[in-house]
Coordinates of C-alpha atoms and ligand atoms in Angstrom, one line a residue:
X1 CA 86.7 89.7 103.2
X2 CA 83.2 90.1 101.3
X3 CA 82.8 87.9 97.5
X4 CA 81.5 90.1 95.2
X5 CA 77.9 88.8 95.6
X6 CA 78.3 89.7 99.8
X7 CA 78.9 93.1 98.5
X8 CA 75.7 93.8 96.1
X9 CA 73.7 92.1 99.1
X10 CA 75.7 94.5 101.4
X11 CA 74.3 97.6 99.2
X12 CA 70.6 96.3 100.4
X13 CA 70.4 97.8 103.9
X14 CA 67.4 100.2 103.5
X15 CA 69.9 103.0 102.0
X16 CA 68.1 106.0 100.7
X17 CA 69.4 106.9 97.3
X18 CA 67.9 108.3 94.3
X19 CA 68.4 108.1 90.8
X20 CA 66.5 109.6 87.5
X21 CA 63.4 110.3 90.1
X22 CA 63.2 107.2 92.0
X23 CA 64.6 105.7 95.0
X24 CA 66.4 102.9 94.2
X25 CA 66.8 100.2 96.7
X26 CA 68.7 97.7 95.0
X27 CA 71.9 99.0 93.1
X28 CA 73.4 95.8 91.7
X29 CA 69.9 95.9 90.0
X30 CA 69.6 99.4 88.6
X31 CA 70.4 99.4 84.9
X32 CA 72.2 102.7 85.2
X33 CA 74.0 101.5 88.3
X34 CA 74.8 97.8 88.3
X35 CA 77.8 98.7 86.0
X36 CA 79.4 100.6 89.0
X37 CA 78.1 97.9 91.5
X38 CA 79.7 95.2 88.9
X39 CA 83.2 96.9 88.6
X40 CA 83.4 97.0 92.2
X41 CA 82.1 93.6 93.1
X42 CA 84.3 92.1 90.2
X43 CA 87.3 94.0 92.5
X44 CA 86.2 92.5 95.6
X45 CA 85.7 88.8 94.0
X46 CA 89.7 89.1 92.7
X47 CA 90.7 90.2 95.9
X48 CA 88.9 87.8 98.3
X49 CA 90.2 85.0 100.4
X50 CA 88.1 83.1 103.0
X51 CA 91.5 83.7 105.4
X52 CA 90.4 85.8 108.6
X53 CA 93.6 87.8 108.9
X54 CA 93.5 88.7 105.1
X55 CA 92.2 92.1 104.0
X56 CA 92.4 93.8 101.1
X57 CA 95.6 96.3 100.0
X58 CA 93.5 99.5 99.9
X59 CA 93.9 99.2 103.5
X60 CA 97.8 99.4 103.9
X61 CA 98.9 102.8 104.7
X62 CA 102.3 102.9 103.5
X63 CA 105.3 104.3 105.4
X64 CA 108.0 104.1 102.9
X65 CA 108.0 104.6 99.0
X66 CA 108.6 100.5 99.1
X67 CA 105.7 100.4 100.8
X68 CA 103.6 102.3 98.7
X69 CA 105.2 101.0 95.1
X70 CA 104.3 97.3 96.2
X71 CA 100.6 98.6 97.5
X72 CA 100.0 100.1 94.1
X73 CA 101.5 96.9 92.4
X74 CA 98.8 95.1 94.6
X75 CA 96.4 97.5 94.0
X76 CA 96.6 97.6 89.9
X77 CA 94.0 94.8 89.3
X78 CA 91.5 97.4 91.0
X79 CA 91.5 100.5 89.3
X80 CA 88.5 99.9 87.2
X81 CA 86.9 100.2 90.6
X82 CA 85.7 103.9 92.0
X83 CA 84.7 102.6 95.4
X84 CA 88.6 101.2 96.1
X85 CA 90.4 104.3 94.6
X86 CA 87.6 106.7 97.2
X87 CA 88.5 104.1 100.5
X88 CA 92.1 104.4 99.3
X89 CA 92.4 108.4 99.0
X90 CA 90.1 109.4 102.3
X91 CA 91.6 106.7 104.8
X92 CA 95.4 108.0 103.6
X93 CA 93.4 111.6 104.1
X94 CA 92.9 110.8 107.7
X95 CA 96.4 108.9 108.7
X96 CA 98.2 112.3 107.1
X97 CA 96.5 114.2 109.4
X98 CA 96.1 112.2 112.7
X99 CA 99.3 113.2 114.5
X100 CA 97.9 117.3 114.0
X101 CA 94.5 116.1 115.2
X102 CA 96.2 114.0 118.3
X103 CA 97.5 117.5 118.9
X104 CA 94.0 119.0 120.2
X105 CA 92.9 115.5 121.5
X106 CA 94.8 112.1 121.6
X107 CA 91.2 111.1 121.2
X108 CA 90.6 112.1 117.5
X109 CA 94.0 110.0 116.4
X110 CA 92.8 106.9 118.4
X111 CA 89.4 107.4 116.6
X112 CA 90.9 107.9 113.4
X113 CA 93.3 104.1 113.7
X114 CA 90.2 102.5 115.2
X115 CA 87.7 103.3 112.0
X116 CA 90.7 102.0 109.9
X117 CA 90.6 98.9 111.4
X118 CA 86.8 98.6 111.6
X119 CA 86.7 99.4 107.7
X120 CA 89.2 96.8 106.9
X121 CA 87.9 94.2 109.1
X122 CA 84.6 94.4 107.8
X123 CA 86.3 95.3 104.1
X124 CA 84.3 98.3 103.4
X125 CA 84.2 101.1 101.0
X126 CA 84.4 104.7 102.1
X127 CA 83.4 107.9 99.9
X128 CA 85.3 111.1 100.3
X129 CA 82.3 113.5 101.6
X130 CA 84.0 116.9 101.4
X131 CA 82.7 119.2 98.8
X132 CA 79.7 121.4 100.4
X133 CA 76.9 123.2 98.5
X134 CA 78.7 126.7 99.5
X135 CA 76.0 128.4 98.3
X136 CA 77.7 132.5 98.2
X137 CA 81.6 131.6 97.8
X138 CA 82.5 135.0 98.8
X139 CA 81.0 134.6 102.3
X140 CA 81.5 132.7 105.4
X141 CA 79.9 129.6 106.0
X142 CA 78.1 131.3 109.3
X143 CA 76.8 134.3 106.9
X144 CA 74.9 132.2 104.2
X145 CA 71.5 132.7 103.7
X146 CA 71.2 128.6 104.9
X147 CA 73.2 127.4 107.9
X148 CA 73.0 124.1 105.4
X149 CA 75.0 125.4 102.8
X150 CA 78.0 124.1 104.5
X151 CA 77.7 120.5 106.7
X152 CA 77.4 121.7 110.5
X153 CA 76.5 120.1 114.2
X154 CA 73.1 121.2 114.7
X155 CA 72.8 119.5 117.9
X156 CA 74.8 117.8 120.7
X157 CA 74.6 115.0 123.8
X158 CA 76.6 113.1 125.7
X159 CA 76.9 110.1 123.2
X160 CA 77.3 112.2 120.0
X161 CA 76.6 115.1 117.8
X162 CA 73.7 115.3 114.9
X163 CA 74.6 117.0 111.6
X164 CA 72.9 118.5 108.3
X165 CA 73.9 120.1 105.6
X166 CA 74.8 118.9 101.8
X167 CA 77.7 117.3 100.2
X168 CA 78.0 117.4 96.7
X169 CA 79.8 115.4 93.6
X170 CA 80.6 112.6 96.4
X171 CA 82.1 109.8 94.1
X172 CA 80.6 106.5 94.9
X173 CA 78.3 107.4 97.4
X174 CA 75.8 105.0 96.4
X175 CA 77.3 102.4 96.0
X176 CA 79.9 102.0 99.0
X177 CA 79.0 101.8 102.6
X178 CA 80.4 105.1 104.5
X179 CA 80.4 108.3 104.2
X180 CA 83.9 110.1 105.8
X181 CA 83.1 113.7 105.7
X182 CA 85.7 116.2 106.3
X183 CA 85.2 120.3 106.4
X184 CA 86.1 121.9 103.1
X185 CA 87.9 124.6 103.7
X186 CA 89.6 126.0 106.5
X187 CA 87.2 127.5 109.4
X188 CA 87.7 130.7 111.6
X189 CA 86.5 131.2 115.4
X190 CA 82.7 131.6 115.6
X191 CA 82.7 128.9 112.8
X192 CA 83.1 126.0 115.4
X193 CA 79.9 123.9 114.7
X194 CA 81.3 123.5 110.9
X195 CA 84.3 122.1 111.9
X196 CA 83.1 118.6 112.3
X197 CA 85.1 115.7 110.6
X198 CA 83.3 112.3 111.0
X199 CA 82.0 109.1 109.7
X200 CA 78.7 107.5 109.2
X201 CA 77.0 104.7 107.2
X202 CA 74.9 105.4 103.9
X203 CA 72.1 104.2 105.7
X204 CA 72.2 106.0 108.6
X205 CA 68.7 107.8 109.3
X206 CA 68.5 110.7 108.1
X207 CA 71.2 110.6 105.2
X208 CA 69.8 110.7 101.4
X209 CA 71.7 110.3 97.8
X210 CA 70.7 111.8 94.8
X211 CA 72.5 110.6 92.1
X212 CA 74.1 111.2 88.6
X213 CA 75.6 109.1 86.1
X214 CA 76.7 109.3 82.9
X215 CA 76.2 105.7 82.7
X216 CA 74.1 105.0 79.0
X217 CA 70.3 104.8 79.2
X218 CA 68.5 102.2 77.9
X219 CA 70.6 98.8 76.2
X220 CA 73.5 99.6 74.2
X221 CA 76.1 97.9 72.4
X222 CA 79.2 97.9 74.7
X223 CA 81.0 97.8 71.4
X224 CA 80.3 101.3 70.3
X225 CA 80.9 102.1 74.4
X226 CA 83.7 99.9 74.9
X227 CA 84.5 102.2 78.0
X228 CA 82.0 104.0 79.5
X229 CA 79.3 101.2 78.8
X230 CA 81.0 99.0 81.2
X231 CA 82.8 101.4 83.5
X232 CA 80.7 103.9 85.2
X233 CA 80.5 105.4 88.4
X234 CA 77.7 107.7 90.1
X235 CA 78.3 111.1 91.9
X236 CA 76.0 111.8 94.7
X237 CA 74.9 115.2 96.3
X238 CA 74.4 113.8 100.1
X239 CA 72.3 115.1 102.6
X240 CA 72.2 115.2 106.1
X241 CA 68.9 115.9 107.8
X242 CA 69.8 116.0 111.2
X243 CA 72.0 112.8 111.2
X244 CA 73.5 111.5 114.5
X245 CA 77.0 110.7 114.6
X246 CA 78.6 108.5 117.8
X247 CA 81.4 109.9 119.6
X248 CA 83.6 107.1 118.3
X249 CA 83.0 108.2 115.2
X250 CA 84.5 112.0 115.5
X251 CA 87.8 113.0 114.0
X252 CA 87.3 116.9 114.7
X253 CA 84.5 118.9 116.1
X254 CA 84.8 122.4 117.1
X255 CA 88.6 123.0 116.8
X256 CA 88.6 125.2 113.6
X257 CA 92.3 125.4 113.6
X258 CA 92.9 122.5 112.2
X259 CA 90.2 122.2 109.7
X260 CA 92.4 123.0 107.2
X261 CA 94.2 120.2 107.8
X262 CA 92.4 117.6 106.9
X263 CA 91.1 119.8 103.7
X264 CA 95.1 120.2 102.2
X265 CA 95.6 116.2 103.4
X266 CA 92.1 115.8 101.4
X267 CA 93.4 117.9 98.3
X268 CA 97.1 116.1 98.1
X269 CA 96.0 112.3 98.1
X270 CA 93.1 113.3 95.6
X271 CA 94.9 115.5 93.2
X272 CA 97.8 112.4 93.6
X273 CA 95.5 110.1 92.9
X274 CA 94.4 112.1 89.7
X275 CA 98.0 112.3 88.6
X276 CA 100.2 110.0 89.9
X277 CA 99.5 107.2 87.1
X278 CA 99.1 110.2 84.5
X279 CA 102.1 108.6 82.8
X280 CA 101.1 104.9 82.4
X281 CA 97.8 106.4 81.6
X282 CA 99.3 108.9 79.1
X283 CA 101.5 106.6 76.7
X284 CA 98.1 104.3 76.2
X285 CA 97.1 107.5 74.6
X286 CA 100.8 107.8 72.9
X287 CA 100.2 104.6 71.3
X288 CA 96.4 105.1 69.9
X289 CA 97.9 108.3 68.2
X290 CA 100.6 106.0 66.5
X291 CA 97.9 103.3 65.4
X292 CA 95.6 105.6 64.0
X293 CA 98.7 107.3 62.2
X294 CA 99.8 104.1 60.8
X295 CA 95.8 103.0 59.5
X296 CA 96.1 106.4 57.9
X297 CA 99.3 106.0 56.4
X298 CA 100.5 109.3 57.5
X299 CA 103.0 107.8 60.2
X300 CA 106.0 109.4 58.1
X301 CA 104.9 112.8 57.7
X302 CA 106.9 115.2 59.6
X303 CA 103.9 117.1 61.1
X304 CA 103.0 113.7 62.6
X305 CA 106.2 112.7 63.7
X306 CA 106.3 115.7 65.1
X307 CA 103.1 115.7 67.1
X308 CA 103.7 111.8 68.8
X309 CA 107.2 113.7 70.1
X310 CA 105.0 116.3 71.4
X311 CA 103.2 113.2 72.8
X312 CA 106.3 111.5 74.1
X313 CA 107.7 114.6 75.7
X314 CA 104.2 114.9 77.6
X315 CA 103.7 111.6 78.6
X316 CA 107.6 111.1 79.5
X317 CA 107.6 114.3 81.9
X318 CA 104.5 113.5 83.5
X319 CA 105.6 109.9 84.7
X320 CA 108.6 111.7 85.6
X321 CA 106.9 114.1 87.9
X322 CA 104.8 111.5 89.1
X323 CA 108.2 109.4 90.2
X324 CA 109.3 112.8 91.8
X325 CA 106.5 113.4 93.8
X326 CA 106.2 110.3 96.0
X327 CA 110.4 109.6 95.5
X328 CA 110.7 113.8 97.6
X329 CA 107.5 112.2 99.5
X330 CA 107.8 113.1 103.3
X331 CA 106.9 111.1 106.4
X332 CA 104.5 112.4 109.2
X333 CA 105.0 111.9 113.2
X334 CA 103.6 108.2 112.7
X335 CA 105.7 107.6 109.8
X336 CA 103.2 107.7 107.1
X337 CA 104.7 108.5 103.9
X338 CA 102.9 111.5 101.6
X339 CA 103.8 112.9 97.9
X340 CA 105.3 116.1 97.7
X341 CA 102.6 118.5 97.1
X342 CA 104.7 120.7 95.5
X343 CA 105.1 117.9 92.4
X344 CA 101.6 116.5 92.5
X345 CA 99.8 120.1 92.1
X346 CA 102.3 121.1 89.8
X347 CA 102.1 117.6 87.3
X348 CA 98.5 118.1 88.0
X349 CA 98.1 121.7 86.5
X350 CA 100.8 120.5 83.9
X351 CA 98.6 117.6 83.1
X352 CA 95.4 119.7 82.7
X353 CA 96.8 122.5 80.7
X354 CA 98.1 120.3 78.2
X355 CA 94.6 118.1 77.8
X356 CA 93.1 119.9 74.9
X357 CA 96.0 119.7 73.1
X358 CA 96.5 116.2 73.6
X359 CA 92.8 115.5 72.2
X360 CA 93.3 118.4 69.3
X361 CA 96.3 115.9 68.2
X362 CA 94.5 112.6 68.6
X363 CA 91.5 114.0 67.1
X364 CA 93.6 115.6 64.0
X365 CA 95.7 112.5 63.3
X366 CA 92.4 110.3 63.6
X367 CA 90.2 112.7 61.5
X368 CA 86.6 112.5 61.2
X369 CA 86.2 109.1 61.9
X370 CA 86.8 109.8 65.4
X371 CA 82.9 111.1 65.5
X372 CA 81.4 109.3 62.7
X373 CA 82.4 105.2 62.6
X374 CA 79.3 103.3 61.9
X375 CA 78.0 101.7 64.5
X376 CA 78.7 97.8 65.0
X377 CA 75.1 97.0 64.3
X378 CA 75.4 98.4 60.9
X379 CA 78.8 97.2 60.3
X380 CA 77.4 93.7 60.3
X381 CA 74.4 94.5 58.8
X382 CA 74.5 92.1 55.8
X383 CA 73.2 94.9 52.8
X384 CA 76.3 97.1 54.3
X385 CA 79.1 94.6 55.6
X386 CA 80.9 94.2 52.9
X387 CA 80.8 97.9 51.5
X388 CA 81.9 99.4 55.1
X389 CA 84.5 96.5 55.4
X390 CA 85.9 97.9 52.2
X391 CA 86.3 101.3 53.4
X392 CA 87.0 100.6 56.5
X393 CA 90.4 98.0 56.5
X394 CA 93.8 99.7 56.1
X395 CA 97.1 97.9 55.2
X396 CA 97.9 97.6 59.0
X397 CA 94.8 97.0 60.7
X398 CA 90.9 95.0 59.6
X399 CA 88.0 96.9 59.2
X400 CA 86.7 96.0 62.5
X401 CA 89.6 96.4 64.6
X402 CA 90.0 100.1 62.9
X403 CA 85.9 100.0 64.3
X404 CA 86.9 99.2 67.7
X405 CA 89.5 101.8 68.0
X406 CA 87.7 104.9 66.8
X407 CA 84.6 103.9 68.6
X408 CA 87.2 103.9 72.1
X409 CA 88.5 107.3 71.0
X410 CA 85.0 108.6 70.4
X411 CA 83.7 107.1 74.0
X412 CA 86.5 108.2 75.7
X413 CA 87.3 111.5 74.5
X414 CA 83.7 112.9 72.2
X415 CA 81.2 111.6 73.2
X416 CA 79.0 111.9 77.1
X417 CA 82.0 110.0 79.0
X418 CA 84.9 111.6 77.0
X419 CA 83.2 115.2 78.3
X420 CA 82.8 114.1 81.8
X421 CA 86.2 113.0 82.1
X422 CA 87.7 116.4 80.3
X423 CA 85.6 118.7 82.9
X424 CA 86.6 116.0 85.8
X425 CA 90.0 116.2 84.7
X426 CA 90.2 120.2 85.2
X427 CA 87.9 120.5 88.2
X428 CA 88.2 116.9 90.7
X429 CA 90.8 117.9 93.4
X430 CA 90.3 121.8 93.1
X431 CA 90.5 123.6 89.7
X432 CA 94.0 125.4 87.6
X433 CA 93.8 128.0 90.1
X434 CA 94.0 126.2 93.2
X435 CA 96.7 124.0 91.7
X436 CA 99.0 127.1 91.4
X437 CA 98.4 128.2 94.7
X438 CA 99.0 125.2 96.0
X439 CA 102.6 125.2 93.4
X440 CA 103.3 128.6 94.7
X441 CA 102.4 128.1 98.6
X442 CA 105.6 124.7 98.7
X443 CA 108.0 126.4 96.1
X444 CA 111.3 127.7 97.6
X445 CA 110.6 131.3 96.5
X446 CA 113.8 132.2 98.6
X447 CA 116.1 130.0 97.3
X448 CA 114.7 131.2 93.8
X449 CA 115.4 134.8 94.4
X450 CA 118.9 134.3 96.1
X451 CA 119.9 132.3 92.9
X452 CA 119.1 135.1 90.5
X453 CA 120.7 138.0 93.4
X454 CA 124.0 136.0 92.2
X455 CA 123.7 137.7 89.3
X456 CA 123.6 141.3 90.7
X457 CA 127.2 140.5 92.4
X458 CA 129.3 141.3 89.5
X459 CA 132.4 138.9 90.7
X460 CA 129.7 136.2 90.1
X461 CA 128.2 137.4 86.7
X462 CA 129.9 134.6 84.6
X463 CA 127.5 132.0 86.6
X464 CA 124.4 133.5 85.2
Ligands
LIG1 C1 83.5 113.8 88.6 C2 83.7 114.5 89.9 C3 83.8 113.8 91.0 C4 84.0 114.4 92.3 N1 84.1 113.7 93.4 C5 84.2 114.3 94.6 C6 84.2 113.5 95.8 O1 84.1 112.3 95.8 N2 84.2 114.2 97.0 C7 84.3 115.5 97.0 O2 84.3 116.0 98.2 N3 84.3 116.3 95.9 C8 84.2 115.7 94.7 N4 84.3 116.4 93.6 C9 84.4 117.9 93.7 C10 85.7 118.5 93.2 O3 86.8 117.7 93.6 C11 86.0 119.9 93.6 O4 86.2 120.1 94.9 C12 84.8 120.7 93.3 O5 84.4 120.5 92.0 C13 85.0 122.2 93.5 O6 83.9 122.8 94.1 P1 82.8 123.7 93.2 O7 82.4 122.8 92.0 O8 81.8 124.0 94.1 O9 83.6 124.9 92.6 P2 84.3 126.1 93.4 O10 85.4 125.6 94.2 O11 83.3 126.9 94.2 O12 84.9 126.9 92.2 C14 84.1 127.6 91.2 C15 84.8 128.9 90.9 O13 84.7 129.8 91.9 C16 86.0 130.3 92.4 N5 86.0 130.5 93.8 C17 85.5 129.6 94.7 N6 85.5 130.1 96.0 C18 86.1 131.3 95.8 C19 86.4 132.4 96.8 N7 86.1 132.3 98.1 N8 86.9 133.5 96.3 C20 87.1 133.7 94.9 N9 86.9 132.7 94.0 C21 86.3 131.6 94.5 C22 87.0 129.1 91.9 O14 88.3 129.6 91.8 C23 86.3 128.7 90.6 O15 86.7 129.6 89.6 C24 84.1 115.8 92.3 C25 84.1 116.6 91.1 C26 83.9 115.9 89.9 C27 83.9 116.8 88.7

């Protein structure tokens, strides 16, 4: 297993990747990047042991809800990490769909266990390369104005195929080794050469990231960013200019059939990793509401106390769902265990419909604080300290810990980080739309309707 330091040499392989218009060769050095590079190396430092046989837990794929409780308990210490949760959701992607892809060739399964292996035994981290350009939505990948608009196999030999195209928002990109790309949609006949699924380095020749952040410029005070000034990670749009991939490395190619399969396997583990801590996640929010209530003395008001239920209720159903989801989980032919997609897209437009409501509440109990607490630097400036300490400290909390709490509401939910995680929260893993039709698609529709017929049967009428 790599030490933390292994890894931010590991980053140093002649990668091209691009950030604020510069390449950047060294991402553990890049002030708008070494945060990410930090977080993750700080994960691989708490994970290491010098044991051969070791690896780490992202690369368990569970086959029982056991299995994948006590991989999330050993996982926990690693969320502050984007690379880990991005090796985690695109290796699951490609276990739930091997026994479909052994189907069309016993080949692409055997590929599928072999890069598994190769990624843990050399404990490396894997972006989810899925989302293409599209360019037109409305028409086919074969009828863009570019060919490139969707990733496709340009060219072919006997070792391997070469690919271009562009993938875009690829979490991590930069800062992880591989890049597992997967079509993005389901493909029809004739669309054959965009039906490729495979792997390759971020340096292989050829690839390029371009990257964005909202990662601070310049020095700041993590205190006023408790968050976002220490937790960052970088979305890439990655192209491929004519980038060869070894025939070891192919999952699909050509079979459009099943395209879609990896894209739903894709969808499910990264709208479950979206939701399926919603509820651990939510009562931390819960709790903030109920501090900041308290500092303001308003912790007994009935349209407060009625809010936190509000609060409660959400937070309650959403771990609830969460539960549900893995506990009506399924196993595939190889006995790899996947959520219920019926739950997870449901908690996940649940989740996201409720959002704004959840920050109207926090942002109403908190008032205007929220945007406007002074800074740290002026708190302790000596002319002010003592005025702002006075105006600041409640009966339940000091002046500077009520400081630190509405700058963390401010960075997290209005301010650059707290907008990038609303729009990521509505749009990672497809938007509301494709989270009903992915509800409506697994709901028993059937059993629905022959429920409600019982009502038409007037012997049965008292059941209704
Ligand atoms: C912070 C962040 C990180 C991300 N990380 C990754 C990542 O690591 N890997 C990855 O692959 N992706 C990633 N994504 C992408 C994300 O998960 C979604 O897949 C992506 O945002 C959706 O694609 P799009 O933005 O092109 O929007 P579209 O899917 O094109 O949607 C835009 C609008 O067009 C509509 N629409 C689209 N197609 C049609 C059609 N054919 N007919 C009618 N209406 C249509 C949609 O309903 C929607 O209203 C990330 C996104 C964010 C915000």
């Amino acid at each position: 297993m790599m030490t933390g330091e292994q890894y931010k040499e590991s980053l140093k392989d002649g990668r091209y990747t691009y950030l604020d218009g510069k390449r950047v060769t060294d991402p553990a050095n890049e002030p708008r990047l070494k945060a990410a590079v930090q977080a993750a190396a700080d994960v691989y430092d708490s994970f290491h042991s010098d044991d051969p046989d070791e690896f780490n837990p992202i690369y368990i794929m569970p086959k029982s809800i056991e299995e994948f409780r006590e991989r999330e308990r050993l996982l926990a210490k690693g969320r502050g990490d984007m690379t880990l949760g991005t090796t985690g959701v695109i290796l699951l992607t490609l276990v739930t769909a091997a026994p479909e892809l052994a189907k069309l060739k016993p080949v692409y399964r055997e590929a599928i266990y072999e890069y598994i292996a190769y990624a843990r035994k050399n404990d490396l981290r894997c972006a989810e390369s899925i989302t293409d350009a599209k360019g037109h939505r409305k028409l086919r990948p074969s009828k863009q104005s570019d060919p490139d608009f969707y990733v496709h196999v340009v060219d072919r030999t006997s070792d391997g195929v070469y690919i271009n195209g562009c993938k875009m928002h690829i979490s991590g990109s930069s800062v992880g080794h591989e890049q597992v790309v997967l079509p993005t949609k389901a493909m029809r006949p004739g669309e054959e050469e965009y039906a490729i699924a495979c792997a390759v380095p971020v340096n292989a020749p050829g690839v390029s990231v371009i990257d964005t952040t909202y990662a601070p410029y310049g020095e700041q005070d993590p205190r006023n960013f408790p968050v976002s000034g220490h937790r960052s990670s970088p979305e890439g749009f990655v192209i491929f200019d004519n980038v060869f991939v070894p025939n070891e490395r192919i999952f699909l190619d050509g079979e459009v059939q099943q395209a879609a399969v990896l894209a739903h396997s894709l969808g499910l583990w990264e709208r479950a990793a979206g939701v399926t801590h919603g509820g651990a996640g939510l009562e931390r929010e819960v709790g903030l509401a109920a501090l900041l209530a308290e500092a303001n003395g308003v912790e007994n008001e009935p349209h407060v106390k009625d809010a936190l239920a509000t609060l409660v209720i959400h937070s309650t159903m959403c771990k609830a769902a969460g539960e549900a989801a893995m506990a009506n989980g399924q196993q595939n032919e190889d006995g790899i265990l996947t959520p219920s997609p019926l739950y997870i897209s449901a908690l996940k437009y649940y989740k996201n419909e409720f959002h704004s409501k959840l920050l109207d509440i926090l942002h109403d109990i908190a008032g205007t604080l929220t945007v406007n607490a002074p800074t740290f630097a002026d708190f302790e400036h000596p002319d002010l300290h003592n005025g702002l300490e006075a105006m600041l400290a409640t009966s339940t909390l000091s002046a500077e810990q009520r400081l630190r709490l509405f700058h963390y509401l401010r960075d997290t939910t209005a301010d650059a980080y707290g907008g990038w995680s609303f729009a990521t929260g509505q749009l990672s893993g497809g938007g509301q739309h494709a989270q009903r039709l992915v509800t409506m698609r697994h709901f028993d529709m059937q059993n629905a309707k022959s429920l409600a017929r019982r009502v038409l049967e007037p012997a049965h009428g008292d059941e209704a």
